[in-house]
JSON list of C-alpha atoms in Angstrom, two decimals:
[
{"chain": "A", "resi": 459, "resn": "GLN", "atom": "CA", "xyz": [7.27, 10.21, 47.30]},
{"chain": "A", "resi": 460, "resn": "GLN", "atom": "CA", "xyz": [8.19, 11.63, 44.02]},
{"chain": "A", "resi": 461, "resn": "GLN", "atom": "CA", "xyz": [8.69, 15.06, 44.28]},
{"chain": "A", "resi": 462, "resn": "VAL", "atom": "CA", "xyz": [9.34, 15.77, 40.29]},
{"chain": "A", "resi": 463, "resn": "LYS", "atom": "CA", "xyz": [7.18, 13.43, 37.83]},
{"chain": "A", "resi": 464, "resn": "GLN", "atom": "CA", "xyz": [8.47, 12.85, 34.54]},
{"chain": "A", "resi": 465, "resn": "SER", "atom": "CA", "xyz": [6.63, 12.19, 31.15]},
{"chain": "A", "resi": 466, "resn": "PRO", "atom": "CA", "xyz": [6.54, 10.16, 28.98]},
{"chain": "A", "resi": 467, "resn": "GLN", "atom": "CA", "xyz": [8.83, 7.15, 29.93]},
{"chain": "A", "resi": 468, "resn": "SER", "atom": "CA", "xyz": [10.18, 6.33, 26.54]},
{"chain": "A", "resi": 469, "resn": "LEU", "atom": "CA", "xyz": [9.55, 8.33, 23.55]},
{"chain": "A", "resi": 470, "resn": "ILE", "atom": "CA", "xyz": [10.77, 7.53, 19.57]},
{"chain": "A", "resi": 471, "resn": "VAL", "atom": "CA", "xyz": [10.93, 10.27, 17.19]},
{"chain": "A", "resi": 472, "resn": "GLN", "atom": "CA", "xyz": [11.70, 10.48, 13.51]},
{"chain": "A", "resi": 473, "resn": "LYS", "atom": "CA", "xyz": [15.17, 12.44, 12.88]},
{"chain": "A", "resi": 474, "resn": "GLY", "atom": "CA", "xyz": [13.99, 15.71, 12.27]},
{"chain": "A", "resi": 475, "resn": "GLY", "atom": "CA", "xyz": [11.30, 15.73, 14.14]},
{"chain": "A", "resi": 476, "resn": "ILE", "atom": "CA", "xyz": [10.55, 17.20, 18.29]},
{"chain": "A", "resi": 477, "resn": "SER", "atom": "CA", "xyz": [10.48, 15.69, 21.17]},
{"chain": "A", "resi": 478, "resn": "ILE", "atom": "CA", "xyz": [9.09, 17.31, 23.79]},
{"chain": "A", "resi": 479, "resn": "ILE", "atom": "CA", "xyz": [9.27, 15.94, 27.71]},
{"chain": "A", "resi": 480, "resn": "ASN", "atom": "CA", "xyz": [7.58, 17.00, 30.33]},
{"chain": "A", "resi": 481, "resn": "CYS", "atom": "CA", "xyz": [8.01, 17.01, 34.25]},
{"chain": "A", "resi": 482, "resn": "ALA", "atom": "CA", "xyz": [5.83, 18.34, 36.90]},
{"chain": "A", "resi": 483, "resn": "TYR", "atom": "CA", "xyz": [6.59, 19.13, 40.53]},
{"chain": "A", "resi": 484, "resn": "GLU", "atom": "CA", "xyz": [5.06, 19.96, 44.11]},
{"chain": "A", "resi": 485, "resn": "ASN", "atom": "CA", "xyz": [7.70, 21.41, 46.23]},
{"chain": "A", "resi": 486, "resn": "THR", "atom": "CA", "xyz": [7.13, 25.15, 45.87]},
{"chain": "A", "resi": 487, "resn": "ALA", "atom": "CA", "xyz": [10.66, 25.38, 47.46]},
{"chain": "A", "resi": 488, "resn": "PHE", "atom": "CA", "xyz": [12.56, 24.50, 44.29]},
{"chain": "A", "resi": 489, "resn": "ASP", "atom": "CA", "xyz": [13.40, 26.95, 42.41]},
{"chain": "A", "resi": 490, "resn": "TYR", "atom": "CA", "xyz": [16.20, 26.33, 39.98]},
{"chain": "A", "resi": 491, "resn": "PHE", "atom": "CA", "xyz": [15.58, 23.73, 37.44]},
{"chain": "A", "resi": 492, "resn": "PRO", "atom": "CA", "xyz": [18.12, 22.18, 34.85]},
{"chain": "A", "resi": 493, "resn": "TRP", "atom": "CA", "xyz": [18.15, 18.82, 32.38]},
{"chain": "A", "resi": 494, "resn": "TYR", "atom": "CA", "xyz": [20.29, 16.16, 32.33]},
{"chain": "A", "resi": 495, "resn": "GLN", "atom": "CA", "xyz": [21.37, 13.96, 29.48]},
{"chain": "A", "resi": 496, "resn": "GLN", "atom": "CA", "xyz": [22.78, 10.73, 30.10]},
{"chain": "A", "resi": 497, "resn": "PHE", "atom": "CA", "xyz": [24.19, 8.13, 27.60]},
{"chain": "A", "resi": 498, "resn": "PRO", "atom": "CA", "xyz": [24.74, 4.45, 28.46]},
{"chain": "A", "resi": 499, "resn": "GLY", "atom": "CA", "xyz": [27.73, 3.75, 30.97]},
{"chain": "A", "resi": 500, "resn": "LYS", "atom": "CA", "xyz": [27.77, 6.88, 32.00]},
{"chain": "A", "resi": 501, "resn": "GLY", "atom": "CA", "xyz": [27.18, 9.84, 34.30]},
{"chain": "A", "resi": 502, "resn": "PRO", "atom": "CA", "xyz": [24.54, 12.19, 33.66]},
{"chain": "A", "resi": 503, "resn": "ALA", "atom": "CA", "xyz": [25.77, 15.62, 32.27]},
{"chain": "A", "resi": 504, "resn": "LEU", "atom": "CA", "xyz": [24.10, 18.89, 32.04]},
{"chain": "A", "resi": 505, "resn": "LEU", "atom": "CA", "xyz": [21.85, 19.83, 29.14]},
{"chain": "A", "resi": 506, "resn": "ILE", "atom": "CA", "xyz": [20.44, 23.27, 30.20]},
{"chain": "A", "resi": 507, "resn": "ALA", "atom": "CA", "xyz": [18.41, 24.51, 33.00]},
{"chain": "A", "resi": 508, "resn": "ILE", "atom": "CA", "xyz": [16.08, 27.41, 34.34]},
{"chain": "A", "resi": 509, "resn": "ARG", "atom": "CA", "xyz": [15.11, 30.22, 37.05]},
{"chain": "A", "resi": 510, "resn": "PRO", "atom": "CA", "xyz": [11.43, 30.41, 37.64]},
{"chain": "A", "resi": 511, "resn": "ASP", "atom": "CA", "xyz": [11.96, 33.88, 36.94]},
{"chain": "A", "resi": 512, "resn": "VAL", "atom": "CA", "xyz": [11.83, 33.59, 33.05]},
{"chain": "A", "resi": 513, "resn": "SER", "atom": "CA", "xyz": [9.26, 31.30, 31.43]},
{"chain": "A", "resi": 514, "resn": "GLU", "atom": "CA", "xyz": [11.54, 29.82, 28.11]},
{"chain": "A", "resi": 515, "resn": "LYS", "atom": "CA", "xyz": [15.33, 29.46, 27.61]},
{"chain": "A", "resi": 516, "resn": "LYS", "atom": "CA", "xyz": [16.88, 28.48, 24.48]},
{"chain": "A", "resi": 517, "resn": "GLU", "atom": "CA", "xyz": [20.01, 27.19, 23.87]},
{"chain": "A", "resi": 518, "resn": "GLY", "atom": "CA", "xyz": [20.41, 25.92, 20.23]},
{"chain": "A", "resi": 519, "resn": "ARG", "atom": "CA", "xyz": [18.39, 22.91, 19.47]},
{"chain": "A", "resi": 520, "resn": "PHE", "atom": "CA", "xyz": [16.96, 22.81, 23.14]},
{"chain": "A", "resi": 521, "resn": "THR", "atom": "CA", "xyz": [14.25, 25.27, 24.65]},
{"chain": "A", "resi": 522, "resn": "ILE", "atom": "CA", "xyz": [13.03, 24.67, 28.08]},
{"chain": "A", "resi": 523, "resn": "SER", "atom": "CA", "xyz": [9.42, 26.17, 28.79]},
{"chain": "A", "resi": 524, "resn": "PHE", "atom": "CA", "xyz": [8.59, 27.05, 32.47]},
{"chain": "A", "resi": 525, "resn": "ASN", "atom": "CA", "xyz": [5.04, 27.49, 34.03]},
{"chain": "A", "resi": 526, "resn": "LYS", "atom": "CA", "xyz": [5.25, 28.45, 37.59]},
{"chain": "A", "resi": 527, "resn": "SER", "atom": "CA", "xyz": [1.49, 28.83, 38.33]},
{"chain": "A", "resi": 528, "resn": "ALA", "atom": "CA", "xyz": [1.17, 24.69, 37.03]},
{"chain": "A", "resi": 529, "resn": "LYS", "atom": "CA", "xyz": [4.47, 23.97, 39.03]},
{"chain": "A", "resi": 530, "resn": "GLN", "atom": "CA", "xyz": [5.36, 22.45, 35.41]},
{"chain": "A", "resi": 531, "resn": "PHE", "atom": "CA", "xyz": [8.09, 22.76, 33.00]},
{"chain": "A", "resi": 532, "resn": "SER", "atom": "CA", "xyz": [8.89, 20.63, 29.99]},
{"chain": "A", "resi": 533, "resn": "LEU", "atom": "CA", "xyz": [12.51, 20.32, 27.63]},
{"chain": "A", "resi": 534, "resn": "HIS", "atom": "CA", "xyz": [11.57, 20.60, 23.40]},
{"chain": "A", "resi": 535, "resn": "ILE", "atom": "CA", "xyz": [14.48, 19.13, 21.28]},
{"chain": "A", "resi": 536, "resn": "MET", "atom": "CA", "xyz": [14.42, 20.59, 18.07]},
{"chain": "A", "resi": 537, "resn": "ASP", "atom": "CA", "xyz": [15.58, 18.84, 14.66]},
{"chain": "A", "resi": 538, "resn": "SER", "atom": "CA", "xyz": [15.40, 15.78, 16.61]},
{"chain": "A", "resi": 539, "resn": "GLN", "atom": "CA", "xyz": [19.08, 13.81, 15.41]},
{"chain": "A", "resi": 540, "resn": "PRO", "atom": "CA", "xyz": [19.92, 9.75, 16.38]},
{"chain": "A", "resi": 541, "resn": "GLY", "atom": "CA", "xyz": [22.99, 11.11, 18.70]},
{"chain": "A", "resi": 542, "resn": "ASP", "atom": "CA", "xyz": [20.36, 13.03, 20.73]},
{"chain": "A", "resi": 543, "resn": "SER", "atom": "CA", "xyz": [19.28, 8.90, 21.83]},
{"chain": "A", "resi": 544, "resn": "ALA", "atom": "CA", "xyz": [19.83, 9.13, 25.49]},
{"chain": "A", "resi": 545, "resn": "THR", "atom": "CA", "xyz": [18.14, 9.17, 28.68]},
{"chain": "A", "resi": 546, "resn": "TYR", "atom": "CA", "xyz": [16.54, 12.67, 29.89]},
{"chain": "A", "resi": 547, "resn": "PHE", "atom": "CA", "xyz": [16.14, 13.96, 33.17]},
{"chain": "A", "resi": 548, "resn": "CYS", "atom": "CA", "xyz": [14.97, 17.11, 34.69]},
{"chain": "A", "resi": 549, "resn": "ALA", "atom": "CA", "xyz": [15.74, 18.15, 37.77]},
{"chain": "A", "resi": 550, "resn": "ALA", "atom": "CA", "xyz": [14.88, 20.27, 40.63]},
{"chain": "A", "resi": 551, "resn": "ILE", "atom": "CA", "xyz": [16.70, 22.41, 43.06]},
{"chain": "A", "resi": 552, "resn": "PRO", "atom": "CA", "xyz": [15.58, 23.86, 46.47]},
{"chain": "A", "resi": 553, "resn": "ASN", "atom": "CA", "xyz": [16.34, 27.24, 47.46]},
{"chain": "A", "resi": 554, "resn": "ALA", "atom": "CA", "xyz": [19.08, 27.66, 44.78]},
{"chain": "A", "resi": 555, "resn": "GLY", "atom": "CA", "xyz": [18.97, 31.35, 45.08]},
{"chain": "A", "resi": 556, "resn": "GLY", "atom": "CA", "xyz": [19.80, 31.15, 48.55]},
{"chain": "A", "resi": 557, "resn": "THR", "atom": "CA", "xyz": [21.74, 29.01, 51.29]},
{"chain": "A", "resi": 558, "resn": "SER", "atom": "CA", "xyz": [21.35, 25.98, 48.87]},
{"chain": "A", "resi": 559, "resn": "TYR", "atom": "CA", "xyz": [24.44, 23.62, 48.37]},
{"chain": "A", "resi": 560, "resn": "GLY", "atom": "CA", "xyz": [22.52, 22.36, 45.08]},
{"chain": "A", "resi": 561, "resn": "LYS", "atom": "CA", "xyz": [21.08, 19.10, 46.21]},
{"chain": "A", "resi": 562, "resn": "LEU", "atom": "CA", "xyz": [19.33, 17.30, 42.92]},
{"chain": "A", "resi": 563, "resn": "THR", "atom": "CA", "xyz": [15.94, 15.54, 43.13]},
{"chain": "A", "resi": 564, "resn": "PHE", "atom": "CA", "xyz": [15.80, 13.97, 39.58]},
{"chain": "A", "resi": 565, "resn": "GLY", "atom": "CA", "xyz": [12.46, 12.99, 37.31]},
{"chain": "A", "resi": 566, "resn": "GLN", "atom": "CA", "xyz": [11.95, 9.38, 36.59]},
{"chain": "A", "resi": 567, "resn": "GLY", "atom": "CA", "xyz": [13.78, 9.71, 33.37]},
{"chain": "A", "resi": 568, "resn": "THR", "atom": "CA", "xyz": [12.55, 9.66, 29.77]},
{"chain": "A", "resi": 569, "resn": "ILE", "atom": "CA", "xyz": [14.51, 7.09, 27.01]},
{"chain": "A", "resi": 570, "resn": "LEU", "atom": "CA", "xyz": [14.58, 9.08, 23.78]},
{"chain": "A", "resi": 571, "resn": "THR", "atom": "CA", "xyz": [14.79, 7.43, 20.69]},
{"chain": "A", "resi": 572, "resn": "VAL", "atom": "CA", "xyz": [15.40, 9.18, 17.14]},
{"chain": "A", "resi": 573, "resn": "HIS", "atom": "CA", "xyz": [15.51, 6.95, 14.02]},
{"chain": "A", "resi": 574, "resn": "PRO", "atom": "CA", "xyz": [17.30, 8.14, 10.93]},
{"chain": "B", "resi": 451, "resn": "GLY", "atom": "CA", "xyz": [41.25, 17.57, 31.32]},
{"chain": "B", "resi": 452, "resn": "ALA", "atom": "CA", "xyz": [39.91, 14.94, 34.05]},
{"chain": "B", "resi": 453, "resn": "GLY", "atom": "CA", "xyz": [36.32, 14.54, 34.61]},
{"chain": "B", "resi": 454, "resn": "VAL", "atom": "CA", "xyz": [35.44, 13.04, 37.93]},
{"chain": "B", "resi": 455, "resn": "SER", "atom": "CA", "xyz": [36.68, 9.73, 38.46]},
{"chain": "B", "resi": 456, "resn": "GLN", "atom": "CA", "xyz": [35.09, 6.56, 40.02]},
{"chain": "B", "resi": 457, "resn": "SER", "atom": "CA", "xyz": [36.43, 3.30, 40.78]},
{"chain": "B", "resi": 458, "resn": "PRO", "atom": "CA", "xyz": [36.05, 0.42, 40.89]},
{"chain": "B", "resi": 459, "resn": "ARG", "atom": "CA", "xyz": [33.58, 0.85, 37.62]},
{"chain": "B", "resi": 460, "resn": "TYR", "atom": "CA", "xyz": [31.49, -2.36, 38.37]},
{"chain": "B", "resi": 461, "resn": "LYS", "atom": "CA", "xyz": [31.26, -4.59, 41.82]},
{"chain": "B", "resi": 462, "resn": "VAL", "atom": "CA", "xyz": [29.50, -7.75, 42.66]},
{"chain": "B", "resi": 463, "resn": "ALA", "atom": "CA", "xyz": [29.77, -8.84, 46.15]},
{"chain": "B", "resi": 464, "resn": "LYS", "atom": "CA", "xyz": [27.51, -11.36, 47.92]},
{"chain": "B", "resi": 465, "resn": "ARG", "atom": "CA", "xyz": [25.21, -10.57, 50.43]},
{"chain": "B", "resi": 466, "resn": "GLY", "atom": "CA", "xyz": [26.84, -10.02, 53.36]},
{"chain": "B", "resi": 467, "resn": "GLN", "atom": "CA", "xyz": [29.89, -8.85, 52.32]},
{"chain": "B", "resi": 468, "resn": "ASP", "atom": "CA", "xyz": [31.09, -4.55, 52.66]},
{"chain": "B", "resi": 469, "resn": "VAL", "atom": "CA", "xyz": [32.03, -2.71, 49.61]},
{"chain": "B", "resi": 470, "resn": "ALA", "atom": "CA", "xyz": [33.66, 0.55, 49.11]},
{"chain": "B", "resi": 471, "resn": "LEU", "atom": "CA", "xyz": [33.28, 2.58, 46.24]},
{"chain": "B", "resi": 472, "resn": "ARG", "atom": "CA", "xyz": [35.59, 5.63, 45.50]},
{"chain": "B", "resi": 473, "resn": "CYS", "atom": "CA", "xyz": [35.14, 8.78, 43.79]},
{"chain": "B", "resi": 474, "resn": "ASP", "atom": "CA", "xyz": [38.10, 10.94, 42.87]},
{"chain": "B", "resi": 475, "resn": "PRO", "atom": "CA", "xyz": [36.55, 14.34, 42.44]},
{"chain": "B", "resi": 476, "resn": "ILE", "atom": "CA", "xyz": [38.05, 17.67, 39.47]},
{"chain": "B", "resi": 477, "resn": "SER", "atom": "CA", "xyz": [40.76, 19.00, 41.23]},
{"chain": "B", "resi": 478, "resn": "GLY", "atom": "CA", "xyz": [39.75, 21.80, 43.05]},
{"chain": "B", "resi": 479, "resn": "HIS", "atom": "CA", "xyz": [36.16, 21.19, 43.73]},
{"chain": "B", "resi": 480, "resn": "VAL", "atom": "CA", "xyz": [34.76, 21.73, 46.69]},
{"chain": "B", "resi": 481, "resn": "SER", "atom": "CA", "xyz": [31.56, 20.11, 47.05]},
{"chain": "B", "resi": 482, "resn": "LEU", "atom": "CA", "xyz": [30.80, 16.28, 46.47]},
{"chain": "B", "resi": 483, "resn": "PHE", "atom": "CA", "xyz": [28.06, 14.88, 46.22]},
{"chain": "B", "resi": 484, "resn": "TRP", "atom": "CA", "xyz": [26.53, 10.93, 46.23]},
{"chain": "B", "resi": 485, "resn": "TYR", "atom": "CA", "xyz": [23.67, 9.63, 44.23]},
{"chain": "B", "resi": 486, "resn": "GLN", "atom": "CA", "xyz": [22.22, 6.52, 43.97]},
{"chain": "B", "resi": 487, "resn": "GLN", "atom": "CA", "xyz": [20.66, 5.44, 40.93]},
{"chain": "B", "resi": 488, "resn": "ALA", "atom": "CA", "xyz": [18.31, 2.42, 40.43]},
{"chain": "B", "resi": 489, "resn": "LEU", "atom": "CA", "xyz": [17.63, 0.85, 37.33]},
{"chain": "B", "resi": 490, "resn": "GLY", "atom": "CA", "xyz": [15.91, 2.39, 35.20]},
{"chain": "B", "resi": 491, "resn": "GLN", "atom": "CA", "xyz": [14.98, 5.23, 37.46]},
{"chain": "B", "resi": 492, "resn": "GLY", "atom": "CA", "xyz": [16.88, 8.90, 38.71]},
{"chain": "B", "resi": 493, "resn": "PRO", "atom": "CA", "xyz": [19.15, 9.06, 40.40]},
{"chain": "B", "resi": 494, "resn": "GLU", "atom": "CA", "xyz": [18.32, 9.87, 44.28]},
{"chain": "B", "resi": 495, "resn": "PHE", "atom": "CA", "xyz": [20.75, 11.71, 46.32]},
{"chain": "B", "resi": 496, "resn": "LEU", "atom": "CA", "xyz": [22.68, 10.30, 49.59]},
{"chain": "B", "resi": 497, "resn": "THR", "atom": "CA", "xyz": [25.21, 12.55, 50.75]},
{"chain": "B", "resi": 498, "resn": "TYR", "atom": "CA", "xyz": [26.91, 15.87, 50.45]},
{"chain": "B", "resi": 499, "resn": "PHE", "atom": "CA", "xyz": [30.44, 16.79, 51.50]},
{"chain": "B", "resi": 500, "resn": "GLN", "atom": "CA", "xyz": [31.54, 20.64, 51.35]},
{"chain": "B", "resi": 501, "resn": "ASN", "atom": "CA", "xyz": [35.64, 20.00, 51.91]},
{"chain": "B", "resi": 502, "resn": "GLU", "atom": "CA", "xyz": [35.82, 17.47, 54.63]},
{"chain": "B", "resi": 503, "resn": "ALA", "atom": "CA", "xyz": [32.99, 18.41, 56.28]},
{"chain": "B", "resi": 504, "resn": "GLN", "atom": "CA", "xyz": [29.57, 16.12, 55.80]},
{"chain": "B", "resi": 505, "resn": "LEU", "atom": "CA", "xyz": [26.63, 18.73, 55.59]},
{"chain": "B", "resi": 506, "resn": "ASP", "atom": "CA", "xyz": [23.81, 16.42, 54.65]},
{"chain": "B", "resi": 507, "resn": "LYS", "atom": "CA", "xyz": [23.74, 12.78, 54.97]},
{"chain": "B", "resi": 508, "resn": "SER", "atom": "CA", "xyz": [19.73, 12.73, 55.20]},
{"chain": "B", "resi": 509, "resn": "GLY", "atom": "CA", "xyz": [19.45, 10.51, 51.79]},
{"chain": "B", "resi": 510, "resn": "LEU", "atom": "CA", "xyz": [21.64, 7.57, 53.13]},
{"chain": "B", "resi": 511, "resn": "PRO", "atom": "CA", "xyz": [19.23, 4.57, 53.09]},
{"chain": "B", "resi": 512, "resn": "SER", "atom": "CA", "xyz": [20.14, 3.09, 56.60]},
{"chain": "B", "resi": 513, "resn": "ASP", "atom": "CA", "xyz": [23.62, 2.74, 59.13]},
{"chain": "B", "resi": 514, "resn": "ARG", "atom": "CA", "xyz": [25.17, 0.59, 56.85]},
{"chain": "B", "resi": 515, "resn": "PHE", "atom": "CA", "xyz": [25.87, 3.41, 54.02]},
{"chain": "B", "resi": 516, "resn": "PHE", "atom": "CA", "xyz": [28.59, 5.88, 54.77]},
{"chain": "B", "resi": 517, "resn": "ALA", "atom": "CA", "xyz": [30.56, 8.05, 53.46]},
{"chain": "B", "resi": 518, "resn": "GLU", "atom": "CA", "xyz": [33.74, 10.24, 54.19]},
{"chain": "B", "resi": 519, "resn": "ARG", "atom": "CA", "xyz": [36.37, 12.80, 52.43]},
{"chain": "B", "resi": 520, "resn": "PRO", "atom": "CA", "xyz": [38.82, 12.77, 55.20]},
{"chain": "B", "resi": 521, "resn": "GLU", "atom": "CA", "xyz": [41.04, 15.53, 53.40]},
{"chain": "B", "resi": 522, "resn": "GLY", "atom": "CA", "xyz": [38.79, 17.17, 51.40]},
{"chain": "B", "resi": 523, "resn": "SER", "atom": "CA", "xyz": [39.00, 15.43, 47.87]},
{"chain": "B", "resi": 524, "resn": "VAL", "atom": "CA", "xyz": [39.01, 12.30, 47.54]},
{"chain": "B", "resi": 525, "resn": "SER", "atom": "CA", "xyz": [35.84, 10.70, 48.84]},
{"chain": "B", "resi": 526, "resn": "THR", "atom": "CA", "xyz": [34.78, 6.59, 49.46]},
{"chain": "B", "resi": 527, "resn": "LEU", "atom": "CA", "xyz": [31.18, 5.11, 50.04]},
{"chain": "B", "resi": 528, "resn": "LYS", "atom": "CA", "xyz": [31.03, 2.20, 52.44]},
{"chain": "B", "resi": 529, "resn": "ILE", "atom": "CA", "xyz": [28.56, 0.01, 52.27]},
{"chain": "B", "resi": 530, "resn": "GLN", "atom": "CA", "xyz": [28.11, -2.17, 55.53]},
{"chain": "B", "resi": 531, "resn": "ARG", "atom": "CA", "xyz": [26.43, -6.10, 55.43]},
{"chain": "B", "resi": 532, "resn": "THR", "atom": "CA", "xyz": [25.38, -5.15, 51.54]},
{"chain": "B", "resi": 533, "resn": "GLN", "atom": "CA", "xyz": [21.53, -6.44, 50.57]},
{"chain": "B", "resi": 534, "resn": "GLN", "atom": "CA", "xyz": [20.48, -7.34, 47.49]},
{"chain": "B", "resi": 535, "resn": "GLU", "atom": "CA", "xyz": [17.95, -3.99, 47.77]},
{"chain": "B", "resi": 536, "resn": "ASP", "atom": "CA", "xyz": [21.48, -2.19, 47.47]},
{"chain": "B", "resi": 537, "resn": "SER", "atom": "CA", "xyz": [22.27, -3.35, 43.78]},
{"chain": "B", "resi": 538, "resn": "ALA", "atom": "CA", "xyz": [22.41, 0.34, 41.95]},
{"chain": "B", "resi": 539, "resn": "VAL", "atom": "CA", "xyz": [24.91, 2.58, 40.10]},
{"chain": "B", "resi": 540, "resn": "TYR", "atom": "CA", "xyz": [26.06, 4.79, 42.82]},
{"chain": "B", "resi": 541, "resn": "LEU", "atom": "CA", "xyz": [27.20, 8.18, 41.32]},
{"chain": "B", "resi": 542, "resn": "CYS", "atom": "CA", "xyz": [29.95, 10.95, 42.21]},
{"chain": "B", "resi": 543, "resn": "ALA", "atom": "CA", "xyz": [29.64, 14.53, 41.40]},
{"chain": "B", "resi": 544, "resn": "SER", "atom": "CA", "xyz": [31.33, 17.14, 42.36]},
{"chain": "B", "resi": 545, "resn": "SER", "atom": "CA", "xyz": [31.25, 21.43, 41.88]},
{"chain": "B", "resi": 546, "resn": "LEU", "atom": "CA", "xyz": [33.58, 24.42, 42.28]},
{"chain": "B", "resi": 547, "resn": "ALA", "atom": "CA", "xyz": [31.10, 26.15, 44.16]},
{"chain": "B", "resi": 548, "resn": "THR", "atom": "CA", "xyz": [28.97, 25.66, 47.36]},
{"chain": "B", "resi": 549, "resn": "ASN", "atom": "CA", "xyz": [26.04, 27.67, 45.52]},
{"chain": "B", "resi": 550, "resn": "ALA", "atom": "CA", "xyz": [23.60, 26.02, 43.65]},
{"chain": "B", "resi": 551, "resn": "PHE", "atom": "CA", "xyz": [23.36, 28.92, 41.29]},
{"chain": "B", "resi": 552, "resn": "MET", "atom": "CA", "xyz": [27.28, 29.13, 40.59]},
{"chain": "B", "resi": 553, "resn": "GLY", "atom": "CA", "xyz": [28.00, 25.46, 40.57]},
{"chain": "B", "resi": 554, "resn": "GLU", "atom": "CA", "xyz": [27.36, 22.61, 37.78]},
{"chain": "B", "resi": 555, "resn": "GLN", "atom": "CA", "xyz": [27.66, 19.53, 39.08]},
{"chain": "B", "resi": 556, "resn": "PHE", "atom": "CA", "xyz": [29.83, 16.99, 37.29]},
{"chain": "B", "resi": 557, "resn": "PHE", "atom": "CA", "xyz": [29.23, 13.19, 37.49]},
{"chain": "B", "resi": 558, "resn": "GLY", "atom": "CA", "xyz": [31.86, 10.63, 37.09]},
{"chain": "B", "resi": 559, "resn": "PRO", "atom": "CA", "xyz": [30.67, 7.37, 34.86]},
{"chain": "B", "resi": 560, "resn": "GLY", "atom": "CA", "xyz": [29.28, 5.50, 38.08]},
{"chain": "B", "resi": 561, "resn": "THR", "atom": "CA", "xyz": [30.33, 1.89, 40.21]},
{"chain": "B", "resi": 562, "resn": "ARG", "atom": "CA", "xyz": [27.97, -0.23, 38.92]},
{"chain": "B", "resi": 563, "resn": "LEU", "atom": "CA", "xyz": [27.40, -2.73, 42.23]},
{"chain": "B", "resi": 564, "resn": "THR", "atom": "CA", "xyz": [25.59, -5.86, 41.67]},
{"chain": "B", "resi": 565, "resn": "VAL", "atom": "CA", "xyz": [24.20, -7.66, 45.05]},
{"chain": "B", "resi": 566, "resn": "LEU", "atom": "CA", "xyz": [24.14, -11.49, 44.84]}
]
């Protein structure tokens, strides 16, 4: 059962372009949505995260857009650089504002390639 | 400072062998998670420790999988009678807090297990 669905599976972007990755979830208990970046041979690293009480969060070139009613959220990478080439995972945590200890449910991942 | 370390980084086992995977979390981190990442997929939750207490083992796929953290620091994931479907990268993550909002999970590089 895929609780968090991510698309596309792979994405190729030219340097300077915008990369957009989309995720959708079913479980309404999810209330914290982090994005992770993973390079080959490394573990995932937290990139940016959003709570559902805001519709957008921006950190540098990375922006999360969140649509609570549609149960969808997306990552936008502005001015994409070759160094951004990695696998990106969206994730969700249930009841994060309550007693949750932070169990992550991940999407399937998007392999991003940024051409110079 | 030192991050989360895992050993061995690579493990090849013959079907039916037992394996033990080690995780050294960041010093002082209370929470410790194990995830399983199949090739081309997102990580999937296996189990969670808060100090030495295993509070959630709902993701362990079978009773062949066993995890422990006896002194609240180093953790070991043991897989008995390995099967080919156990082939995956096993990721360990630790967090300073026990609350999802307060504690970022820091991932180790993982152990790649191949069962022949």
